[in-house]
Amino acid sequence: MAATTKNPIIFYDLADANSKSWSFNPYKTRLSLNYKHLPYRVVYLSFPDIEPRLKELGMSPVSETFPRYTLPVIADPSADPEGKPTYVSDSFKIALYLDEKYPAPKYPAIFSPGTHGLQSLLMTEYFPTLISAIIPLCLPNLPGILDARSIEHIIRTRGPVAAFEPTSKEAKAEFVKKAQEKLDTLAQSLAHNDGSGPFVLGKQVSFIDFSIGGLLHFVQKSEPEDSTVFDELLNWSDGKWGIYWQGIQQIEKDSSEVTVHG
């Protein structure tokens, strides 16, 4: 049975202090669900609530080491009204599952035919280098967007986090420089698409774009009000990233999220 507005997919997302989206990994799944026009309802969890809730759902840990439970997770409703939903974790595995359970042409394909291996390679070999270049812009800002319980949980489970410490102007400028260099290099590679479209595969958006979009989302959501880094980022590479972000934002605006009133 396909998910419906009355019985939607449940999407477990990581909450900021205001129970809003901020983290780049769950954002990939949000975009995947929107792109396929699948009805979903969001359940926001703070860091200390992730493991207890996922254990309560009967999910197995994703790792034998900390963190043993991570987001995103989806719960896809069963065809049997009395049956248990199918739980899937990890944004890449979720996207694969959604394409298999809700296939094209009725539902747009996240992975175009013949690109699964390429996108897996990009996610395992290239995307971590992009994370390394972008994340230092965001981590010092996390204490300003997470609730006190989440910050306490992170420090208690991982020890003092040096990356949370305020950065000097010089250090921030160096982080910005490295991020810009990385995105400029990526933009140069995408220029070989000869203007066919803003995404990695040209006109066709794909999972790797949801991942890059997730990092841009993280920069935007973690940025203090007095910072202009995100606006500057959109103008990097001759405005390439502003155009790219517009494409990602259109997928978010065409949301298939089911809102619960009352």
Short mmCIF file of C-alpha atoms in Angstrom, two decimals:
data_model
loop_
_atom_site.label_atom_id
_atom_site.label_comp_id
_atom_site.label_asym_id
_atom_site.label_seq_id
_atom_site.Cartn_x
_atom_site.Cartn_y
_atom_site.Cartn_z
CA MET A 1 0.00 0.00 0.00
CA ALA A 2 1.31 3.41 -0.93
CA ALA A 3 1.54 6.14 1.67
CA THR A 4 -1.43 8.50 1.69
CA THR A 5 -2.21 11.84 3.27
CA LYS A 6 -4.29 9.98 5.87
CA ASN A 7 -1.57 7.38 6.43
CA PRO A 8 1.67 9.13 5.49
CA ILE A 9 5.30 8.15 5.80
CA ILE A 10 6.69 9.27 9.16
CA PHE A 11 9.96 11.14 8.76
CA TYR A 12 12.12 11.48 11.88
CA ASP A 13 14.17 14.68 11.62
CA LEU A 14 16.72 16.30 13.92
CA ALA A 15 15.28 19.29 15.78
CA ASP A 16 16.80 22.66 16.50
CA ALA A 17 15.74 24.61 19.59
CA ASN A 18 12.50 25.59 17.81
CA SER A 19 11.73 22.10 16.44
CA LYS A 20 12.76 23.10 12.93
CA SER A 21 14.99 21.48 10.32
CA TRP A 22 18.70 22.31 10.32
CA SER A 23 20.83 19.18 9.83
CA PHE A 24 22.16 18.27 6.41
CA ASN A 25 21.67 14.49 6.63
CA PRO A 26 17.91 14.54 7.30
CA TYR A 27 17.53 17.32 4.72
CA LYS A 28 18.53 14.83 2.02
CA THR A 29 15.55 12.70 3.00
CA ARG A 30 13.21 15.69 3.16
CA LEU A 31 14.16 16.54 -0.42
CA SER A 32 13.84 12.90 -1.49
CA LEU A 33 10.28 12.73 -0.14
CA ASN A 34 9.31 16.06 -1.67
CA TYR A 35 10.82 15.21 -5.04
CA LYS A 36 8.85 11.97 -5.23
CA HIS A 37 5.70 13.78 -4.01
CA LEU A 38 5.22 11.26 -1.21
CA PRO A 39 3.03 12.36 1.71
CA TYR A 40 4.95 12.45 4.96
CA ARG A 41 4.61 13.74 8.49
CA VAL A 42 7.62 15.02 10.41
CA VAL A 43 8.50 13.97 13.94
CA TYR A 44 11.30 16.12 15.33
CA LEU A 45 13.72 14.63 17.85
CA SER A 46 16.43 16.30 19.92
CA PHE A 47 19.77 14.52 20.27
CA PRO A 48 19.07 12.89 23.67
CA ASP A 49 15.74 11.52 22.42
CA ILE A 50 17.03 9.74 19.30
CA GLU A 51 18.23 6.47 20.83
CA PRO A 52 15.30 6.00 23.25
CA ARG A 53 12.71 6.68 20.54
CA LEU A 54 14.32 4.43 17.92
CA LYS A 55 14.74 1.64 20.47
CA GLU A 56 11.08 2.06 21.36
CA LEU A 57 10.22 1.59 17.68
CA GLY A 58 12.17 -1.68 17.70
CA MET A 59 14.92 -0.51 15.38
CA SER A 60 18.35 -2.11 15.45
CA PRO A 61 21.40 0.10 16.01
CA VAL A 62 23.19 1.26 12.87
CA SER A 63 26.60 0.98 14.52
CA GLU A 64 28.28 -0.91 17.35
CA THR A 65 30.04 2.29 18.38
CA PHE A 66 28.67 5.71 19.32
CA PRO A 67 26.38 7.02 17.96
CA ARG A 68 24.50 3.73 17.72
CA TYR A 69 21.31 5.35 16.47
CA THR A 70 21.16 8.20 13.97
CA LEU A 71 18.71 10.23 11.92
CA PRO A 72 17.14 10.38 9.41
CA VAL A 73 14.72 7.49 9.73
CA ILE A 74 11.47 6.90 7.89
CA ALA A 75 8.53 4.67 8.81
CA ASP A 76 6.71 3.56 5.67
CA PRO A 77 3.17 2.35 6.46
CA SER A 78 2.33 -1.31 5.98
CA ALA A 79 -0.20 -2.55 3.41
CA ASP A 80 -1.78 -4.44 6.31
CA PRO A 81 -3.80 -2.09 8.55
CA GLU A 82 -2.63 -4.14 11.52
CA GLY A 83 0.94 -4.51 10.25
CA LYS A 84 4.05 -2.72 11.39
CA PRO A 85 5.63 -0.05 9.21
CA THR A 86 8.92 -0.59 7.42
CA TYR A 87 11.68 1.38 9.14
CA VAL A 88 14.64 2.56 7.07
CA SER A 89 17.62 4.60 8.28
CA ASP A 90 20.50 6.35 6.48
CA SER A 91 19.61 8.94 3.84
CA PHE A 92 21.21 7.02 0.95
CA LYS A 93 19.45 3.77 1.87
CA ILE A 94 16.19 5.65 2.33
CA ALA A 95 16.47 7.09 -1.18
CA LEU A 96 17.18 3.63 -2.63
CA TYR A 97 14.19 2.22 -0.74
CA LEU A 98 11.86 4.99 -1.92
CA ASP A 99 12.83 4.46 -5.56
CA GLU A 100 12.21 0.72 -5.22
CA LYS A 101 8.92 0.99 -3.29
CA TYR A 102 7.60 3.97 -5.25
CA PRO A 103 9.10 3.50 -8.73
CA ALA A 104 9.12 5.68 -11.83
CA PRO A 105 7.33 6.72 -13.92
CA LYS A 106 4.52 7.25 -11.41
CA TYR A 107 6.99 8.67 -8.92
CA PRO A 108 10.08 10.60 -10.10
CA ALA A 109 13.30 8.61 -9.75
CA ILE A 110 15.91 9.95 -7.35
CA PHE A 111 18.53 7.81 -9.09
CA SER A 112 18.37 8.02 -12.88
CA PRO A 113 18.98 4.68 -14.63
CA GLY A 114 22.66 3.82 -14.70
CA THR A 115 23.71 6.37 -12.05
CA HIS A 116 23.50 4.29 -8.86
CA GLY A 117 27.17 3.32 -8.92
CA LEU A 118 28.31 6.83 -9.81
CA GLN A 119 26.29 8.41 -7.03
CA SER A 120 27.47 5.83 -4.52
CA LEU A 121 31.05 6.65 -5.51
CA LEU A 122 30.43 10.38 -5.18
CA MET A 123 28.86 9.90 -1.75
CA THR A 124 31.63 7.69 -0.38
CA GLU A 125 34.70 9.26 -1.99
CA TYR A 126 33.89 12.88 -2.86
CA PHE A 127 31.14 14.08 -0.54
CA PRO A 128 33.23 13.62 2.66
CA THR A 129 35.78 16.08 1.25
CA LEU A 130 33.00 18.58 0.69
CA ILE A 131 31.78 18.05 4.26
CA SER A 132 35.30 18.71 5.56
CA ALA A 133 35.40 22.03 3.71
CA ILE A 134 31.92 23.26 4.66
CA ILE A 135 31.24 21.99 8.19
CA PRO A 136 33.85 24.22 9.93
CA LEU A 137 31.67 27.18 8.92
CA CYS A 138 28.74 25.70 10.83
CA LEU A 139 29.93 23.90 13.95
CA PRO A 140 30.85 27.01 16.00
CA ASN A 141 27.26 28.19 15.50
CA LEU A 142 25.51 25.07 16.84
CA PRO A 143 25.22 26.28 20.46
CA GLY A 144 23.12 29.13 19.08
CA ILE A 145 20.56 26.91 17.34
CA LEU A 146 20.30 23.76 19.48
CA ASP A 147 18.42 23.43 22.76
CA ALA A 148 20.34 23.12 26.03
CA ARG A 149 19.50 19.41 26.35
CA SER A 150 21.12 18.68 22.98
CA ILE A 151 24.28 20.62 23.78
CA GLU A 152 24.57 18.92 27.18
CA HIS A 153 24.03 15.53 25.53
CA ILE A 154 26.73 16.15 22.93
CA ILE A 155 29.27 17.25 25.55
CA ARG A 156 28.36 14.37 27.89
CA THR A 157 28.62 11.71 25.19
CA ARG A 158 31.49 13.09 23.13
CA GLY A 159 33.42 15.22 25.58
CA PRO A 160 34.21 18.93 25.17
CA VAL A 161 33.75 19.89 21.53
CA ALA A 162 36.50 22.27 20.47
CA ALA A 163 34.64 23.05 17.24
CA PHE A 164 31.84 24.65 19.31
CA GLU A 165 34.20 27.31 20.60
CA PRO A 166 33.83 30.79 19.07
CA THR A 167 36.28 31.34 16.24
CA SER A 168 38.50 34.34 15.70
CA LYS A 169 37.97 36.56 12.67
CA GLU A 170 41.16 35.15 11.20
CA ALA A 171 40.05 31.54 11.67
CA LYS A 172 36.59 32.26 10.26
CA ALA A 173 38.14 33.95 7.23
CA GLU A 174 40.28 30.86 6.64
CA PHE A 175 37.23 28.58 6.92
CA VAL A 176 35.38 30.74 4.40
CA LYS A 177 38.37 30.71 2.04
CA LYS A 178 38.65 26.91 2.10
CA ALA A 179 34.91 26.48 1.57
CA GLN A 180 34.93 28.89 -1.36
CA GLU A 181 37.90 27.15 -2.96
CA LYS A 182 36.12 23.79 -2.68
CA LEU A 183 32.86 25.07 -4.15
CA ASP A 184 34.70 26.95 -6.90
CA THR A 185 36.43 23.72 -7.91
CA LEU A 186 33.11 21.88 -7.94
CA ALA A 187 31.52 24.65 -10.01
CA GLN A 188 34.35 24.37 -12.55
CA SER A 189 33.63 20.66 -12.91
CA LEU A 190 29.91 21.26 -13.33
CA ALA A 191 30.66 23.84 -16.04
CA HIS A 192 31.51 20.89 -18.31
CA ASN A 193 27.75 20.29 -18.49
CA ASP A 194 27.72 23.21 -20.97
CA GLY A 195 24.87 25.02 -19.29
CA SER A 196 22.44 22.12 -19.63
CA GLY A 197 21.32 22.66 -16.04
CA PRO A 198 22.60 23.63 -12.60
CA PHE A 199 22.83 20.15 -11.11
CA VAL A 200 25.57 17.51 -11.10
CA LEU A 201 23.79 15.65 -13.92
CA GLY A 202 22.77 18.86 -15.67
CA LYS A 203 19.00 19.37 -15.79
CA GLN A 204 18.33 16.17 -13.87
CA VAL A 205 18.43 16.57 -10.10
CA SER A 206 19.70 13.54 -8.18
CA PHE A 207 20.67 12.33 -4.73
CA ILE A 208 24.12 13.93 -4.82
CA ASP A 209 22.35 17.28 -5.35
CA PHE A 210 20.17 16.63 -2.31
CA SER A 211 23.40 16.05 -0.38
CA ILE A 212 25.08 19.23 -1.60
CA GLY A 213 21.83 21.08 -0.97
CA GLY A 214 21.85 19.69 2.56
CA LEU A 215 25.20 21.31 3.25
CA LEU A 216 23.98 24.66 1.92
CA HIS A 217 20.90 24.26 4.13
CA PHE A 218 23.17 23.65 7.14
CA VAL A 219 25.16 26.80 6.43
CA GLN A 220 21.97 28.84 6.15
CA LYS A 221 20.23 27.45 9.23
CA SER A 222 23.28 27.60 11.51
CA GLU A 223 24.30 31.12 10.54
CA PRO A 224 23.95 33.87 13.18
CA GLU A 225 21.70 36.80 12.30
CA ASP A 226 24.65 39.17 11.99
CA SER A 227 26.54 36.92 9.55
CA THR A 228 26.56 37.32 5.76
CA VAL A 229 28.47 34.16 4.83
CA PHE A 230 25.49 32.38 3.28
CA ASP A 231 24.60 35.35 1.08
CA GLU A 232 28.23 35.57 0.03
CA LEU A 233 28.27 31.83 -0.72
CA LEU A 234 25.32 32.20 -3.11
CA ASN A 235 27.39 34.66 -5.14
CA TRP A 236 30.50 32.48 -5.31
CA SER A 237 31.52 30.97 -8.64
CA ASP A 238 29.85 33.83 -10.56
CA GLY A 239 26.52 33.19 -8.89
CA LYS A 240 26.48 29.48 -9.68
CA TRP A 241 25.50 28.53 -6.13
CA GLY A 242 22.65 31.00 -6.02
CA ILE A 243 21.14 29.35 -9.10
CA TYR A 244 21.82 25.92 -7.64
CA TRP A 245 20.15 26.88 -4.36
CA GLN A 246 17.08 28.17 -6.21
CA GLY A 247 16.67 24.72 -7.76
CA ILE A 248 16.97 23.01 -4.39
CA GLN A 249 14.58 25.47 -2.76
CA GLN A 250 11.95 24.81 -5.41
CA ILE A 251 11.90 21.16 -4.34
CA GLU A 252 11.45 22.21 -0.72
CA LYS A 253 8.69 24.66 -1.64
CA ASP A 254 6.84 21.92 -3.54
CA SER A 255 6.58 20.08 -0.25
CA SER A 256 4.47 16.96 0.18
CA GLU A 257 4.58 17.26 3.98
CA VAL A 258 1.28 16.60 5.70
CA THR A 259 0.75 19.18 8.43
CA VAL A 260 -1.17 18.29 11.54
CA HIS A 261 -3.43 21.00 12.91
CA GLY A 262 -4.68 21.32 16.44
#
